[in-house]
PDB file of N, CA and C in Angstrom:
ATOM      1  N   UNK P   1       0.854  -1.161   0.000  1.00  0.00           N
ATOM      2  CA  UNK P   1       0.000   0.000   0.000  1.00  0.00           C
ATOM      3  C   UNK P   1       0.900   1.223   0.000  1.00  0.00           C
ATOM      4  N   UNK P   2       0.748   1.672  -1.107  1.00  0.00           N
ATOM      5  CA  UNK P   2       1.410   3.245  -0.701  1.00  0.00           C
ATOM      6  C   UNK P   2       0.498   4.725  -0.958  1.00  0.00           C
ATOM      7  N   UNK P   3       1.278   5.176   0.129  1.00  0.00           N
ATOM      8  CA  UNK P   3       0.337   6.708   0.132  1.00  0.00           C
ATOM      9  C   UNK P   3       1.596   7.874   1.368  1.00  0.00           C
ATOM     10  N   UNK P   4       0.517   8.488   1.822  1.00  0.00           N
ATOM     11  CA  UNK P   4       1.341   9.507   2.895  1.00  0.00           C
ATOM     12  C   UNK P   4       1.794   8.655   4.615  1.00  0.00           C
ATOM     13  N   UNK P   5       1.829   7.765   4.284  1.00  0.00           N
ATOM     14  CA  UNK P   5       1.734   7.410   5.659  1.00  0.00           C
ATOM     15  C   UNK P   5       3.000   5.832   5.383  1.00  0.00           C
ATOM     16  N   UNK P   6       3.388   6.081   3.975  1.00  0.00           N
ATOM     17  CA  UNK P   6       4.163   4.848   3.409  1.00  0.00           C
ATOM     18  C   UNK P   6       4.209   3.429   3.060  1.00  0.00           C
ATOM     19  N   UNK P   7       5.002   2.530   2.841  1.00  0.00           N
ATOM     20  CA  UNK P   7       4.770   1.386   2.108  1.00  0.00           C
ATOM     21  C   UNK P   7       4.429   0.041   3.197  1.00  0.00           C
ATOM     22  N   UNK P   8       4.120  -0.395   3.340  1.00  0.00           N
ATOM     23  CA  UNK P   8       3.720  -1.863   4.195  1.00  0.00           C
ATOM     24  C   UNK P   8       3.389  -2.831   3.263  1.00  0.00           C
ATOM     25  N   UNK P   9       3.583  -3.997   4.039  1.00  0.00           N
ATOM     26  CA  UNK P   9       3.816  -5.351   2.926  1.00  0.00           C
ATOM     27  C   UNK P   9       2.642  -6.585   3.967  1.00  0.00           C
ATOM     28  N   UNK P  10       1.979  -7.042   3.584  1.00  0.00           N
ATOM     29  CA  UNK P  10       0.964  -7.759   3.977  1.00  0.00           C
ATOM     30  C   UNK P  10       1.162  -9.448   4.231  1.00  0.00           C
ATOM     31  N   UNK P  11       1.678  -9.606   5.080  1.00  0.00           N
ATOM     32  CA  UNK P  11       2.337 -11.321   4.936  1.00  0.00           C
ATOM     33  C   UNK P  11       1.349 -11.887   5.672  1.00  0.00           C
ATOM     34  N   UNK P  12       0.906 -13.250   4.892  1.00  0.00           N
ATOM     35  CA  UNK P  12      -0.249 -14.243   5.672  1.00  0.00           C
ATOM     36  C   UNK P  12       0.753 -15.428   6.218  1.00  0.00           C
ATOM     37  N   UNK P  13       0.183 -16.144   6.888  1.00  0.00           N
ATOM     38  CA  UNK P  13       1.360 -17.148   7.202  1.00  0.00           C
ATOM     39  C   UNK P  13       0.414 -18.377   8.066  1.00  0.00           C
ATOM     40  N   UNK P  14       0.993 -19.297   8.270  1.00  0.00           N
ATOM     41  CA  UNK P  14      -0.122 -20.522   8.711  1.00  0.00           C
ATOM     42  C   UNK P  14      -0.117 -20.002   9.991  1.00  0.00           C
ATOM     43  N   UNK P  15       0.712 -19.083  11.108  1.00  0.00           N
ATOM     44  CA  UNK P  15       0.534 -18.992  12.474  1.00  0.00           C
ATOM     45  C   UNK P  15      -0.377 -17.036  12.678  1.00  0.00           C
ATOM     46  N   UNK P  16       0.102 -16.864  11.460  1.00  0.00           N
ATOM     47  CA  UNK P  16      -0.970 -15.638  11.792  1.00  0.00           C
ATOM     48  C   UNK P  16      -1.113 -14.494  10.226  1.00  0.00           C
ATOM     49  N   UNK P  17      -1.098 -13.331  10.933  1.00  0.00           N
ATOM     50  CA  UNK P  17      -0.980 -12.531   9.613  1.00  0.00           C
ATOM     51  C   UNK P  17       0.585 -11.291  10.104  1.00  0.00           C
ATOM     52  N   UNK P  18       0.662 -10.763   9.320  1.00  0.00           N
ATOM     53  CA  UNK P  18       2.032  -9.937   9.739  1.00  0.00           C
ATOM     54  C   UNK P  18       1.718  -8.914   8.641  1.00  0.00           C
ATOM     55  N   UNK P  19       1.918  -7.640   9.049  1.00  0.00           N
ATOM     56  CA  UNK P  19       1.919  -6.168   8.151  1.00  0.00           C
ATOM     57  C   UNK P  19       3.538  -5.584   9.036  1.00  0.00           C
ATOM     58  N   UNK P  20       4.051  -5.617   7.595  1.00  0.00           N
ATOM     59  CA  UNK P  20       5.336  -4.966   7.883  1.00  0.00           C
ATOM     60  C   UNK P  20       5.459  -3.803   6.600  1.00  0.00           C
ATOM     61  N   UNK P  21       6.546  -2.763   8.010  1.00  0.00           N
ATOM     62  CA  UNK P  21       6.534  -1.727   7.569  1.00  0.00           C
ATOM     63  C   UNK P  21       8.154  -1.161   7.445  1.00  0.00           C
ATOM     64  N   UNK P  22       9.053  -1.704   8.100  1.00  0.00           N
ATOM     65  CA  UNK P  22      10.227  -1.230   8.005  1.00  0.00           C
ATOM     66  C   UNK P  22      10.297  -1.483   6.815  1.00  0.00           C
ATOM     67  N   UNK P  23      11.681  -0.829   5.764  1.00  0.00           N
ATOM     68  CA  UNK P  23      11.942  -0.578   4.236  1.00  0.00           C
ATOM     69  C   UNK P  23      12.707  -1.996   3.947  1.00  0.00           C
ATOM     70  N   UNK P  24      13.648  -2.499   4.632  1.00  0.00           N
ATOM     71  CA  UNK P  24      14.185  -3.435   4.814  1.00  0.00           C
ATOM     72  C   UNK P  24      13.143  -5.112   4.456  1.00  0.00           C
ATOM     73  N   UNK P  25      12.006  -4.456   5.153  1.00  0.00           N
ATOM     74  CA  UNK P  25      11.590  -5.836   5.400  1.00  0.00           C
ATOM     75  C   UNK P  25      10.378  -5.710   4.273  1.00  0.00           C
ATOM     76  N   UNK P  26       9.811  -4.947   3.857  1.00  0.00           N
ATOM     77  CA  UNK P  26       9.281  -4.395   2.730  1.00  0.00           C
ATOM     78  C   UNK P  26       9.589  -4.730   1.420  1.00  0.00           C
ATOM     79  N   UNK P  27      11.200  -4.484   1.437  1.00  0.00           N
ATOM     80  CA  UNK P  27      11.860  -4.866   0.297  1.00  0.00           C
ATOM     81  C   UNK P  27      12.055  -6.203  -0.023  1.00  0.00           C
ATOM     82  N   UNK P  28      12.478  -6.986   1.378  1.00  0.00           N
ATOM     83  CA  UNK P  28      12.362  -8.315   1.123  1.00  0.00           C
ATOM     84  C   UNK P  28      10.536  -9.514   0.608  1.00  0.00           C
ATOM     85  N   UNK P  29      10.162  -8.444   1.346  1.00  0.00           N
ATOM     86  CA  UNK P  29       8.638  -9.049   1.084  1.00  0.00           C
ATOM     87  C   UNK P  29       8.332  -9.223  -0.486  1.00  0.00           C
ATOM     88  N   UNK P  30       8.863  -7.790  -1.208  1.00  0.00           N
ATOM     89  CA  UNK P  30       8.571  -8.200  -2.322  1.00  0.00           C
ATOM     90  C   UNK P  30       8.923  -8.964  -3.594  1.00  0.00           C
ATOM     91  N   UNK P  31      10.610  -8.435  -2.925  1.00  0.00           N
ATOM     92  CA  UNK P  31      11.749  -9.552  -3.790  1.00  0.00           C
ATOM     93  C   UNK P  31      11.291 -10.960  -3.965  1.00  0.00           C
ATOM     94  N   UNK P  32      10.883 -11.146  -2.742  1.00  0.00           N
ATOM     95  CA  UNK P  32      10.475 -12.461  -2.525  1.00  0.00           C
ATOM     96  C   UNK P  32       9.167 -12.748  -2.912  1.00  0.00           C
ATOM     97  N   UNK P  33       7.733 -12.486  -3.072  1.00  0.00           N
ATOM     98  CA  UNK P  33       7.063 -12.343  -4.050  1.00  0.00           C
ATOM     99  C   UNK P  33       7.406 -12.508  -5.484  1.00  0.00           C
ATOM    100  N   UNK P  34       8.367 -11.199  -5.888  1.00  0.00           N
ATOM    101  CA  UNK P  34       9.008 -11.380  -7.294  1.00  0.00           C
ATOM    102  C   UNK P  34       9.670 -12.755  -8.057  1.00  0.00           C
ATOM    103  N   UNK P  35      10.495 -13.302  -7.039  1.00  0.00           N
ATOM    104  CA  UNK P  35      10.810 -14.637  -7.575  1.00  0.00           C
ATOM    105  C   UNK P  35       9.897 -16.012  -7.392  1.00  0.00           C
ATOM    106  N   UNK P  36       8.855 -15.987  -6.488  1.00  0.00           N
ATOM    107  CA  UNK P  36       7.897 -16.926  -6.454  1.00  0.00           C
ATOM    108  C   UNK P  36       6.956 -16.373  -7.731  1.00  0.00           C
ATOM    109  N   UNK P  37       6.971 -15.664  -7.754  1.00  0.00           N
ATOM    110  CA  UNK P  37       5.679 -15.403  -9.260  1.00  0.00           C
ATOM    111  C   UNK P  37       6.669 -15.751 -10.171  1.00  0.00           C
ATOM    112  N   UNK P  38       8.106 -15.417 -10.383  1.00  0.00           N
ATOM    113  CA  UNK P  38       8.687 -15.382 -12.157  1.00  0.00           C
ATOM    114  C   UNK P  38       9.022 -17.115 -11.818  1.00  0.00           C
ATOM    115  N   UNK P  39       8.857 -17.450 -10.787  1.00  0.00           N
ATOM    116  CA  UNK P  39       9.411 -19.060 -10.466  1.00  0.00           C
ATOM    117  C   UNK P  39       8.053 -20.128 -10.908  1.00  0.00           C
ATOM    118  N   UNK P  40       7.006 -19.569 -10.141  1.00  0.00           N
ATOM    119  CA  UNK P  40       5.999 -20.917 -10.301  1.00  0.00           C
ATOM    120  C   UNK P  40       5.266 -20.994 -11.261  1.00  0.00           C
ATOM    121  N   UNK P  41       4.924 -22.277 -11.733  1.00  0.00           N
ATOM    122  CA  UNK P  41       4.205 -23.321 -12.701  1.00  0.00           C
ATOM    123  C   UNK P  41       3.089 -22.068 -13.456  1.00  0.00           C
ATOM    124  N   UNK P  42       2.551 -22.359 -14.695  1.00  0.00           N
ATOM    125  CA  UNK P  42       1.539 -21.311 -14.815  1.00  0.00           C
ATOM    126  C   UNK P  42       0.100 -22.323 -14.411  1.00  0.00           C
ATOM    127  N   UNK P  43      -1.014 -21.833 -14.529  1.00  0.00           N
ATOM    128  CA  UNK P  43      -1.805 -22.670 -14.289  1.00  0.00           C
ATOM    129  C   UNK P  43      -2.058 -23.780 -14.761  1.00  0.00           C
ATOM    130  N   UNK P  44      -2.103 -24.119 -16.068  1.00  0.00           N
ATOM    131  CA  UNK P  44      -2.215 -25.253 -16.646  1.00  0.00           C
ATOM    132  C   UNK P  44      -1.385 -25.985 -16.244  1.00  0.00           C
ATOM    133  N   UNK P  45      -0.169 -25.578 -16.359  1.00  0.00           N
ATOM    134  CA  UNK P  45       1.282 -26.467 -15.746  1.00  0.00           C
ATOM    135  C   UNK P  45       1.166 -27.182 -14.498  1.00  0.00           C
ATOM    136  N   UNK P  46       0.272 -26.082 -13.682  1.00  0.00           N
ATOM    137  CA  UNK P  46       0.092 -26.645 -12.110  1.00  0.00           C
ATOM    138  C   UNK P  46      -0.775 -27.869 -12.477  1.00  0.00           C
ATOM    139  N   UNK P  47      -1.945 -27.617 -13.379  1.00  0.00           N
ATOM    140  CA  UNK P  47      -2.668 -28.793 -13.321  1.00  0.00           C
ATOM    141  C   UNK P  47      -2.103 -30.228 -13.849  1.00  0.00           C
ATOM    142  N   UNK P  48      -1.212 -30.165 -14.376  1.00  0.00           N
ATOM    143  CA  UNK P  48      -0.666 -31.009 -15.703  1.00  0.00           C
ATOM    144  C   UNK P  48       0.061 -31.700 -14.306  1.00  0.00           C
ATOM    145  N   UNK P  49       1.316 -30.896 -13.814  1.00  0.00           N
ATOM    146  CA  UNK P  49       2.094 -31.263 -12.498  1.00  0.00           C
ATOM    147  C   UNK P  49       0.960 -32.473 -11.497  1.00  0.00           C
ATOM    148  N   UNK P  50      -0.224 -31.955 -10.991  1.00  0.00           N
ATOM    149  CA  UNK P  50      -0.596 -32.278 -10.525  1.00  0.00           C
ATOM    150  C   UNK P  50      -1.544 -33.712 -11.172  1.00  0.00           C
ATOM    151  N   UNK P  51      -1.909 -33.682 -12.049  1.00  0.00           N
ATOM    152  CA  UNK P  51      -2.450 -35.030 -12.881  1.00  0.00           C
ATOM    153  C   UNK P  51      -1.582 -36.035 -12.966  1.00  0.00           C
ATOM    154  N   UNK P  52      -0.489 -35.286 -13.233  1.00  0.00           N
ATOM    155  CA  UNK P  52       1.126 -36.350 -13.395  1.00  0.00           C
ATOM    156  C   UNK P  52       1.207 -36.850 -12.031  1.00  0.00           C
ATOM    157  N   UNK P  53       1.401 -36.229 -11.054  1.00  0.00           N
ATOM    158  CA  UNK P  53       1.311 -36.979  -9.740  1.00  0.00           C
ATOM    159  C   UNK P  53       0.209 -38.115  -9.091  1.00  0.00           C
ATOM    160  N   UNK P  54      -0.701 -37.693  -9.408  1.00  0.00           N
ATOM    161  CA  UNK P  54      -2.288 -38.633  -9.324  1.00  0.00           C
ATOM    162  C   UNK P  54      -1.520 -39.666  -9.718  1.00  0.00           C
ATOM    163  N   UNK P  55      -1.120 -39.609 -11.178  1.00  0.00           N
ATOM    164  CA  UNK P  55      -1.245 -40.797 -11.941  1.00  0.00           C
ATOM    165  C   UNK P  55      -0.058 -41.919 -11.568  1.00  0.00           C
ATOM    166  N   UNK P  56       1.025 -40.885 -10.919  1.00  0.00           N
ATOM    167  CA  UNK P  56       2.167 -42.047 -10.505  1.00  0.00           C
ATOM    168  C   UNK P  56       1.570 -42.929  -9.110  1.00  0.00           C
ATOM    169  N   UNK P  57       0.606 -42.075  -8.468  1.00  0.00           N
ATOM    170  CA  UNK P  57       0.669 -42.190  -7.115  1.00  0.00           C
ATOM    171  C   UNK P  57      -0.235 -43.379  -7.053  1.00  0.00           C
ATOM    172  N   UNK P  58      -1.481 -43.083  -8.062  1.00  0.00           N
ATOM    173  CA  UNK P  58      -1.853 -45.044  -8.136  1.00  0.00           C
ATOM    174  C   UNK P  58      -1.588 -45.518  -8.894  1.00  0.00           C
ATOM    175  N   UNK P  59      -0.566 -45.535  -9.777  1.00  0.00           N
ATOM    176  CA  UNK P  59       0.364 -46.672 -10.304  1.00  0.00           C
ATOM    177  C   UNK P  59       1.195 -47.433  -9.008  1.00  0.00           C
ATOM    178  N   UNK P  60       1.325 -46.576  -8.496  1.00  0.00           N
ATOM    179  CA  UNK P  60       2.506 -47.426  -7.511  1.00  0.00           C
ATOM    180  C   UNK P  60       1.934 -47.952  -6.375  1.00  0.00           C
ATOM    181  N   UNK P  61       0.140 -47.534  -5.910  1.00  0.00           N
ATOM    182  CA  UNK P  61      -0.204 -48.229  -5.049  1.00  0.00           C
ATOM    183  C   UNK P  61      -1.395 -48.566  -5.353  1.00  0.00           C
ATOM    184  N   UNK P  62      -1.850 -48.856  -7.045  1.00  0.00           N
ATOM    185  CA  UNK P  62      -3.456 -49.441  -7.328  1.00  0.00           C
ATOM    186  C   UNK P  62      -4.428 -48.444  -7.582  1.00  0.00           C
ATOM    187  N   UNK P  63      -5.455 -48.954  -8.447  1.00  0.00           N
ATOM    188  CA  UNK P  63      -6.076 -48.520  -8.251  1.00  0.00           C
ATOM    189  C   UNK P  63      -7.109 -48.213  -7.364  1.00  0.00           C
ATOM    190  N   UNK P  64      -6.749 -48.558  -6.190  1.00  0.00           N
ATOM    191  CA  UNK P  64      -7.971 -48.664  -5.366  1.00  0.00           C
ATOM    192  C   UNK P  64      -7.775 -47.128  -4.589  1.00  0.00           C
ATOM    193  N   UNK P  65      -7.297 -46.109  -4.532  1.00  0.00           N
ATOM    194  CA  UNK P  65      -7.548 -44.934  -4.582  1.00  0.00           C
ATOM    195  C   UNK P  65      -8.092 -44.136  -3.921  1.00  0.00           C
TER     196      UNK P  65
END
C-alpha cells in the first residue's frame, strides 16, 4: 500500500498474519514475491504437475484410490 503514511507489505502465514513496515523488510517481502511469481508453474502447468502426480501415485499403489 502506498500513500502519505508509506509502504507496508501484507504477509499471511499458517501462524498468523504480519503487516510490515520497516523498508528493509518491505523490500524483502517483495523480492520475494518477485521470484515466487517469475518461479511458479503457470496454471495449466500446475494442473498437468498435478495429474502427473495422481497418476504415478496409483500406479505405484493401485487402483484402489
Amino acid at each position: 500500500m502506498n500513500g502519505a503514511r508509506g509502504t507496508v507489505a501484507y504477509v499471511d502465514t499458517v501462524s498468523g498474519t504480519l503487516f510490515l513496515e520497516r523498508n528493509t523488510d518491505v523490500h524483502a517481502a517483495r523480492t520475494t514475491f518477485q521470484h515466487l511469481t517469475a518461479t511458479a508453474l503457470s496454471p495449466a502447468a500446475s494442473i498437468e504437475l498435478i495429474k502427473a502426480t495422481i497418476r504415478n501415485y496409483q500406479h505405484r499403489v493401485g487402483e484402489n484410490v
